[in-house]
Amino acid sequence: MLEQLVGDSKALERAIAGDELSFKDGMDLMNLENFHMLGAVADVSREKLVGDTVTFAASYYMNYTNVCAASCQMCAFYRKGDEDDAYTLTPEQIEKRVSTAKDLGATEVHIVGGFHPTLQLDYYENMMKIIKKNHPELNIKAFTAAEIFYLSKLTKNSIKEILSRLKDAGLDSMPGGGAELFHPDIRNKIVRGKCTGQEWLDTIEQAHNLGIKSNVTMLYGHIEKPEHVIDHLLKIRELQKKTGGFITFIPLKFSLDNTDLEKEHLVTNESSSVYDLKVIAISRLMLANVLNNISVYWVAYGKKLAQVALSYGGNDLVGTAFSEEIYRAAGKATDSSVLELANLVKEIGRKPVQRDTFFNTVNTF
Ligand code: SF4
């Protein structure tokens, strides 16, 4: 049935057949006019791979510092350290917040921060240890590959040494942030003082090799062109074939408010809903043979568009995002309860499942 409707798009035909899509296929899909058909094919692919469940985790988001040695043009979160609202939490303060999160039902803590210019490795180890000691059942998902790379440069320890020590101290998994867009033509214009795309990939590969699984993201909707999105997806696919260490792919829609890209008028609008849905659908199809989970980050899309995106290839809502501060700094509402997310899923006729960090079932509704 679907085969008869795809028209003359060879890329869609190949996607339906379950073939591995090439760079050219990806570009053809980005340029396809009938994006509803693209969504329908992605939805069929999603159903084949993961069925009708839509997952989400009860996660607590914690930013231990907003002080950052970098000053990325796409970031509204960083402070230089002398502003009134610059902060750095002690490991004890962090543990206290984690305790509250556990009372709210969180099964994982998602901990990231700026590139703090003076904090040493023992600060991060102590943070892991105090959380693990008091909350051994919580999954500690902490530090982007970009933070680990920075810490390696700052402390002159190898990446492997840092990851091993953090793992020994309690680190269970890593978030997918800092990937932004790997392609240097774009990356060099949206980040300042952050690792290259290849360095991010090399760092996360080392984490996977040490048994630390991670998510992976892509920041889109600013100055990129279609080829940069496809390039990013192909690089993820190649590494996933090698390590199998990515848990889910999370496309992150660029949020404009309070960023240098906005102030310098380099980006004047956030991406359209059509483009957002296209990105979700194409991510599903390009990664179809290697990564089952495509996450729809409702904090960035809003809950209504997130519901639609779940019919364009998405199968996961990421999580409750208690206390998310990075998108909040860029003007987005955050926080949701598990029941609210379950209801969003029920409204579209799918089956809500609360999951843990590794996509094991925690609760059904
Ligand atoms: S994106 Fe991360 S590294 Fe870049 S300025 Fe913001 S906090 Fe710092």
Short mmCIF file of C-alpha atoms and ligand atoms in Angstrom, two decimals:
data_model
loop_
_atom_site.label_atom_id
_atom_site.label_comp_id
_atom_site.label_asym_id
_atom_site.label_seq_id
_atom_site.Cartn_x
_atom_site.Cartn_y
_atom_site.Cartn_z
CA MET A 1 0.00 0.00 0.00
CA LEU A 2 2.65 2.49 1.14
CA GLU A 3 4.87 1.32 -1.74
CA GLN A 4 2.23 2.50 -4.22
CA LEU A 5 2.02 5.93 -2.63
CA VAL A 6 5.66 6.91 -2.43
CA GLY A 7 5.75 8.14 -6.03
CA ASP A 8 9.14 8.22 -7.70
CA SER A 9 11.26 8.67 -4.57
CA LYS A 10 13.92 5.96 -4.70
CA ALA A 11 15.06 6.98 -1.21
CA LEU A 12 11.62 6.31 0.25
CA GLU A 13 11.43 3.01 -1.62
CA ARG A 14 14.77 2.04 -0.13
CA ALA A 15 13.63 3.14 3.32
CA ILE A 16 10.52 0.96 3.07
CA ALA A 17 12.68 -1.98 1.99
CA GLY A 18 14.79 -1.46 5.13
CA ASP A 19 17.96 -0.67 3.15
CA GLU A 20 20.76 1.36 4.69
CA LEU A 21 20.28 4.88 3.32
CA SER A 22 23.20 6.72 1.72
CA PHE A 23 24.17 10.40 1.99
CA LYS A 24 22.39 10.98 -1.34
CA ASP A 25 19.26 9.22 -0.06
CA GLY A 26 19.33 11.45 2.99
CA MET A 27 19.62 14.58 0.84
CA ASP A 28 16.75 13.38 -1.35
CA LEU A 29 14.62 12.95 1.75
CA MET A 30 15.54 16.43 3.03
CA ASN A 31 14.40 17.85 -0.30
CA LEU A 32 11.24 15.76 -0.61
CA GLU A 33 8.17 17.95 -0.99
CA ASN A 34 5.66 15.46 0.37
CA PHE A 35 6.80 15.48 3.96
CA HIS A 36 3.61 13.75 5.16
CA MET A 37 4.60 10.73 3.07
CA LEU A 38 8.06 10.90 4.60
CA GLY A 39 6.42 10.92 8.04
CA ALA A 40 4.19 7.96 7.13
CA VAL A 41 7.21 5.88 6.06
CA ALA A 42 9.09 6.85 9.23
CA ASP A 43 6.03 5.93 11.30
CA VAL A 44 5.89 2.47 9.70
CA SER A 45 9.61 2.02 10.34
CA ARG A 46 9.11 3.02 13.99
CA GLU A 47 6.24 0.56 14.38
CA LYS A 48 8.29 -2.29 12.90
CA LEU A 49 11.27 -1.58 15.14
CA VAL A 50 9.73 -0.70 18.49
CA GLY A 51 5.96 -1.20 18.24
CA ASP A 52 3.39 1.14 19.71
CA THR A 53 4.87 2.02 23.05
CA VAL A 54 6.06 5.53 23.82
CA THR A 55 8.59 5.68 26.59
CA PHE A 56 9.79 8.36 28.99
CA ALA A 57 11.90 8.43 32.12
CA ALA A 58 11.37 10.21 35.41
CA SER A 59 14.50 12.32 35.26
CA TYR A 60 15.86 15.09 37.37
CA TYR A 61 17.95 17.69 35.55
CA MET A 62 20.74 19.23 37.49
CA ASN A 63 23.22 21.86 36.35
CA TYR A 64 26.05 21.98 38.86
CA THR A 65 27.44 25.25 37.52
CA ASN A 66 26.60 27.82 34.88
CA VAL A 67 30.14 29.20 34.93
CA CYS A 68 31.81 28.33 31.65
CA ALA A 69 35.17 28.99 30.04
CA ALA A 70 33.50 28.70 26.63
CA SER A 71 31.03 31.21 25.18
CA CYS A 72 29.04 29.42 22.51
CA GLN A 73 26.95 31.59 20.23
CA MET A 74 23.97 29.26 20.53
CA CYS A 75 23.95 29.20 24.36
CA ALA A 76 21.88 31.34 26.74
CA PHE A 77 23.00 29.46 29.82
CA TYR A 78 26.63 30.31 30.45
CA ARG A 79 27.99 32.97 32.82
CA LYS A 80 31.58 34.11 33.19
CA GLY A 81 31.61 33.91 36.99
CA ASP A 82 31.23 37.48 38.29
CA GLU A 83 27.54 37.98 37.42
CA ASP A 84 24.93 37.99 40.22
CA ASP A 85 23.33 34.83 38.88
CA ALA A 86 26.57 32.87 38.32
CA TYR A 87 26.63 29.80 40.56
CA THR A 88 28.50 26.61 41.37
CA LEU A 89 26.95 24.01 43.66
CA THR A 90 28.93 22.00 46.17
CA PRO A 91 28.65 18.19 46.03
CA GLU A 92 26.61 18.38 49.27
CA GLN A 93 24.14 20.88 47.75
CA ILE A 94 23.85 18.64 44.72
CA GLU A 95 23.11 15.58 46.85
CA LYS A 96 20.38 17.48 48.70
CA ARG A 97 18.67 18.34 45.44
CA VAL A 98 18.99 14.78 44.23
CA SER A 99 17.30 13.63 47.43
CA THR A 100 14.32 15.86 46.68
CA ALA A 101 14.22 14.52 43.14
CA LYS A 102 14.10 10.97 44.42
CA ASP A 103 11.10 11.90 46.55
CA LEU A 104 9.44 13.14 43.34
CA GLY A 105 9.97 9.67 41.84
CA ALA A 106 13.07 10.26 39.70
CA THR A 107 14.94 7.11 38.64
CA GLU A 108 17.81 8.99 37.03
CA VAL A 109 19.68 12.23 37.52
CA HIS A 110 20.93 14.08 34.47
CA ILE A 111 23.88 16.22 35.51
CA VAL A 112 25.67 18.66 33.21
CA GLY A 113 27.32 22.03 33.59
CA GLY A 114 29.53 24.67 32.03
CA PHE A 115 33.27 24.20 31.52
CA HIS A 116 34.29 25.44 34.95
CA PRO A 117 37.79 26.92 34.67
CA THR A 118 39.11 25.88 38.10
CA LEU A 119 37.19 22.85 39.43
CA GLN A 120 39.44 19.80 39.53
CA LEU A 121 38.68 16.13 39.05
CA ASP A 122 38.15 15.47 42.77
CA TYR A 123 35.12 17.81 42.72
CA TYR A 124 33.47 15.62 40.08
CA GLU A 125 34.49 12.39 41.79
CA ASN A 126 33.10 13.63 45.11
CA MET A 127 29.86 14.58 43.41
CA MET A 128 29.50 11.05 42.01
CA LYS A 129 30.46 9.40 45.29
CA ILE A 130 28.09 11.36 47.51
CA ILE A 131 25.14 10.72 45.20
CA LYS A 132 25.94 7.02 44.77
CA LYS A 133 26.46 6.50 48.48
CA ASN A 134 23.11 8.03 49.43
CA HIS A 135 21.08 6.92 46.40
CA PRO A 136 22.60 3.72 45.01
CA GLU A 137 19.44 2.88 43.05
CA LEU A 138 19.51 6.10 40.98
CA ASN A 139 21.19 6.05 37.58
CA ILE A 140 23.74 8.86 37.45
CA LYS A 141 23.79 10.16 33.88
CA ALA A 142 26.39 12.86 33.95
CA PHE A 143 28.86 14.97 31.95
CA THR A 144 28.73 15.41 28.21
CA ALA A 145 31.64 14.22 26.10
CA ALA A 146 32.45 17.93 25.64
CA GLU A 147 32.79 18.41 29.42
CA ILE A 148 34.98 15.32 29.70
CA PHE A 149 37.20 16.57 26.87
CA TYR A 150 37.53 19.98 28.55
CA LEU A 151 38.32 18.38 31.92
CA SER A 152 40.99 16.28 30.26
CA LYS A 153 42.67 19.42 28.87
CA LEU A 154 42.26 21.37 32.13
CA THR A 155 43.60 18.66 34.43
CA LYS A 156 46.09 17.14 31.95
CA ASN A 157 44.70 13.66 32.55
CA SER A 158 43.87 11.40 29.63
CA ILE A 159 40.21 11.03 28.67
CA LYS A 160 40.39 7.35 29.56
CA GLU A 161 41.77 8.14 33.01
CA ILE A 162 39.03 10.68 33.70
CA LEU A 163 36.24 8.42 32.51
CA SER A 164 37.59 5.45 34.47
CA ARG A 165 37.86 7.46 37.68
CA LEU A 166 34.37 8.90 37.29
CA LYS A 167 32.99 5.45 36.55
CA ASP A 168 34.66 4.07 39.67
CA ALA A 169 33.16 6.96 41.65
CA GLY A 170 29.61 6.16 40.48
CA LEU A 171 29.03 7.44 36.94
CA ASP A 172 26.55 5.07 35.25
CA SER A 173 25.86 6.65 31.87
CA MET A 174 26.36 9.86 29.91
CA PRO A 175 23.97 12.34 28.33
CA GLY A 176 24.27 13.14 24.62
CA GLY A 177 24.83 16.88 24.82
CA GLY A 178 27.69 18.87 23.36
CA ALA A 179 27.42 17.05 20.03
CA GLU A 180 25.69 20.13 18.49
CA LEU A 181 26.46 19.67 14.78
CA PHE A 182 29.65 17.80 13.99
CA HIS A 183 30.34 19.44 10.64
CA PRO A 184 33.14 22.03 11.12
CA ASP A 185 31.59 24.55 8.70
CA ILE A 186 28.67 24.98 11.10
CA ARG A 187 30.22 23.98 14.40
CA ASN A 188 32.85 26.71 14.14
CA LYS A 189 30.09 29.31 13.85
CA ILE A 190 27.92 28.16 16.75
CA VAL A 191 30.45 27.10 19.39
CA ARG A 192 33.37 29.01 20.85
CA GLY A 193 35.84 27.15 23.05
CA LYS A 194 34.30 23.69 22.73
CA CYS A 195 35.79 20.47 21.31
CA THR A 196 35.51 19.67 17.62
CA GLY A 197 32.94 17.22 16.33
CA GLN A 198 35.63 14.56 15.88
CA GLU A 199 36.90 15.11 19.42
CA TRP A 200 33.36 14.66 20.73
CA LEU A 201 33.03 11.41 18.80
CA ASP A 202 36.44 10.14 19.93
CA THR A 203 35.62 10.93 23.57
CA ILE A 204 32.25 9.19 23.53
CA GLU A 205 33.81 6.19 21.76
CA GLN A 206 36.21 5.84 24.68
CA ALA A 207 33.29 6.02 27.10
CA HIS A 208 31.47 3.27 25.20
CA ASN A 209 34.63 1.16 25.20
CA LEU A 210 34.72 1.46 29.00
CA GLY A 211 31.12 0.24 29.19
CA ILE A 212 29.58 3.68 29.76
CA LYS A 213 26.58 3.95 27.43
CA SER A 214 25.34 7.35 26.33
CA ASN A 215 22.70 9.26 24.47
CA VAL A 216 23.56 11.37 21.45
CA THR A 217 22.03 14.66 20.32
CA MET A 218 22.02 17.03 17.35
CA LEU A 219 21.37 20.75 17.70
CA TYR A 220 19.52 21.88 14.59
CA GLY A 221 17.37 24.76 13.41
CA HIS A 222 19.91 27.58 13.32
CA ILE A 223 22.33 28.14 10.43
CA GLU A 224 22.76 24.61 9.11
CA LYS A 225 21.94 23.31 5.65
CA PRO A 226 20.40 19.89 4.89
CA GLU A 227 23.80 18.32 4.17
CA HIS A 228 25.01 19.11 7.69
CA VAL A 229 22.08 17.24 9.24
CA ILE A 230 22.70 14.20 7.05
CA ASP A 231 26.45 14.31 7.75
CA HIS A 232 25.73 14.35 11.50
CA LEU A 233 23.38 11.37 11.27
CA LEU A 234 25.87 9.36 9.23
CA LYS A 235 28.64 9.98 11.76
CA ILE A 236 26.37 8.75 14.56
CA ARG A 237 25.49 5.70 12.48
CA GLU A 238 29.14 4.85 11.86
CA LEU A 239 30.07 5.07 15.52
CA GLN A 240 27.01 3.12 16.60
CA LYS A 241 28.02 0.30 14.25
CA LYS A 242 31.40 0.24 15.95
CA THR A 243 30.40 0.48 19.64
CA GLY A 244 26.64 -0.07 19.95
CA GLY A 245 26.92 2.35 22.88
CA PHE A 246 24.24 4.91 22.00
CA ILE A 247 20.94 4.43 23.84
CA THR A 248 18.81 7.00 22.06
CA PHE A 249 19.15 9.81 19.55
CA ILE A 250 17.71 13.16 20.64
CA PRO A 251 17.40 15.88 18.00
CA LEU A 252 17.45 19.20 19.85
CA LYS A 253 15.59 22.10 18.28
CA PHE A 254 17.59 25.31 18.66
CA SER A 255 15.95 27.72 21.09
CA LEU A 256 16.65 31.29 20.08
CA ASP A 257 16.00 33.61 23.03
CA ASN A 258 18.98 35.26 24.76
CA THR A 259 21.64 33.65 22.55
CA ASP A 260 24.38 35.49 20.65
CA LEU A 261 22.96 34.08 17.41
CA GLU A 262 19.79 36.01 18.19
CA LYS A 263 21.56 39.15 19.44
CA GLU A 264 23.74 39.30 16.34
CA HIS A 265 20.69 38.68 14.11
CA LEU A 266 22.32 35.60 12.61
CA VAL A 267 19.18 33.62 13.33
CA THR A 268 15.86 35.45 13.52
CA ASN A 269 13.34 32.60 13.77
CA GLU A 270 13.22 29.18 15.30
CA SER A 271 12.73 26.28 12.90
CA SER A 272 9.24 25.62 11.54
CA SER A 273 7.16 22.67 12.70
CA VAL A 274 7.46 21.18 9.21
CA TYR A 275 11.25 21.20 9.46
CA ASP A 276 11.10 19.72 12.99
CA LEU A 277 8.93 16.84 11.82
CA LYS A 278 11.17 16.29 8.81
CA VAL A 279 14.23 16.04 11.06
CA ILE A 280 12.53 13.47 13.31
CA ALA A 281 11.37 11.39 10.33
CA ILE A 282 14.72 11.47 8.55
CA SER A 283 16.56 10.61 11.76
CA ARG A 284 14.37 7.54 12.13
CA LEU A 285 15.06 6.41 8.57
CA MET A 286 18.80 7.17 8.45
CA LEU A 287 19.44 5.37 11.78
CA ALA A 288 16.89 2.60 11.21
CA ASN A 289 19.32 -0.29 11.10
CA VAL A 290 21.47 0.65 14.07
CA LEU A 291 19.53 2.63 16.69
CA ASN A 292 15.93 1.88 17.68
CA ASN A 293 15.18 4.90 19.81
CA ILE A 294 14.43 8.33 18.40
CA SER A 295 13.52 10.77 21.14
CA VAL A 296 11.17 13.71 20.86
CA TYR A 297 12.31 16.27 23.40
CA TRP A 298 8.97 17.81 24.35
CA VAL A 299 10.69 20.59 26.32
CA ALA A 300 11.99 22.01 23.03
CA TYR A 301 8.90 21.26 20.89
CA GLY A 302 6.09 21.94 23.31
CA LYS A 303 3.75 19.12 24.21
CA LYS A 304 1.38 19.49 21.25
CA LEU A 305 4.03 19.30 18.55
CA ALA A 306 5.70 16.49 20.49
CA GLN A 307 2.49 14.47 20.12
CA VAL A 308 2.60 14.97 16.35
CA ALA A 309 6.31 14.12 16.17
CA LEU A 310 5.53 10.76 17.76
CA SER A 311 3.66 9.97 14.53
CA TYR A 312 6.65 11.01 12.41
CA GLY A 313 9.07 8.40 13.68
CA GLY A 314 9.53 9.24 17.36
CA ASN A 315 9.07 6.59 20.07
CA ASP A 316 10.33 8.32 23.22
CA LEU A 317 9.63 11.59 25.05
CA VAL A 318 12.95 11.66 26.92
CA GLY A 319 11.57 12.37 30.36
CA THR A 320 9.98 14.56 32.95
CA ALA A 321 12.93 16.97 32.96
CA PHE A 322 12.30 18.18 36.52
CA SER A 323 14.26 21.44 36.86
CA GLU A 324 15.61 21.69 33.31
CA GLU A 325 17.50 25.01 33.22
CA ILE A 326 19.22 25.17 29.85
CA TYR A 327 16.06 25.50 27.75
CA ARG A 328 14.50 27.62 30.50
CA ALA A 329 17.34 30.12 30.08
CA ALA A 330 16.35 30.29 26.41
CA GLY A 331 12.70 30.99 27.17
CA LYS A 332 11.03 27.55 27.22
CA ALA A 333 8.64 26.11 29.82
CA THR A 334 10.00 22.93 31.40
CA ASP A 335 8.87 20.32 33.99
CA SER A 336 6.16 17.74 33.59
CA SER A 337 4.88 14.86 35.68
CA VAL A 338 4.98 11.21 34.69
CA LEU A 339 1.17 11.17 34.56
CA GLU A 340 1.05 14.19 32.27
CA LEU A 341 3.42 12.49 29.85
CA ALA A 342 1.41 9.26 30.03
CA ASN A 343 -1.75 11.18 29.18
CA LEU A 344 -0.07 12.85 26.19
CA VAL A 345 0.70 9.40 24.87
CA LYS A 346 -2.75 7.97 25.55
CA GLU A 347 -4.35 10.89 23.68
CA ILE A 348 -2.66 9.76 20.47
CA GLY A 349 -3.68 6.12 20.92
CA ARG A 350 -0.24 4.76 21.86
CA LYS A 351 0.91 2.90 24.96
CA PRO A 352 2.79 4.93 27.59
CA VAL A 353 5.63 3.21 29.40
CA GLN A 354 7.83 4.77 32.04
CA ARG A 355 11.35 3.51 31.41
CA ASP A 356 14.71 3.63 33.10
CA THR A 357 17.84 5.10 31.53
CA PHE A 358 18.45 1.93 29.47
CA PHE A 359 14.85 1.59 28.27
CA ASN A 360 13.81 -1.15 30.71
CA THR A 361 10.17 -0.87 31.80
CA VAL A 362 9.61 0.81 35.17
CA ASN A 363 5.84 1.34 35.01
CA THR A 364 2.88 0.98 32.66
CA PHE A 365 -0.32 3.05 32.74
S1 SF4 B 1 26.95 25.38 25.34
FE1 SF4 B 1 28.05 24.51 27.10
S2 SF4 B 1 30.19 24.92 26.60
FE2 SF4 B 1 29.03 26.28 25.29
S3 SF4 B 1 28.87 28.20 26.47
FE3 SF4 B 1 27.02 26.98 26.94
S4 SF4 B 1 27.54 25.91 28.82
FE4 SF4 B 1 29.49 26.59 27.91
#
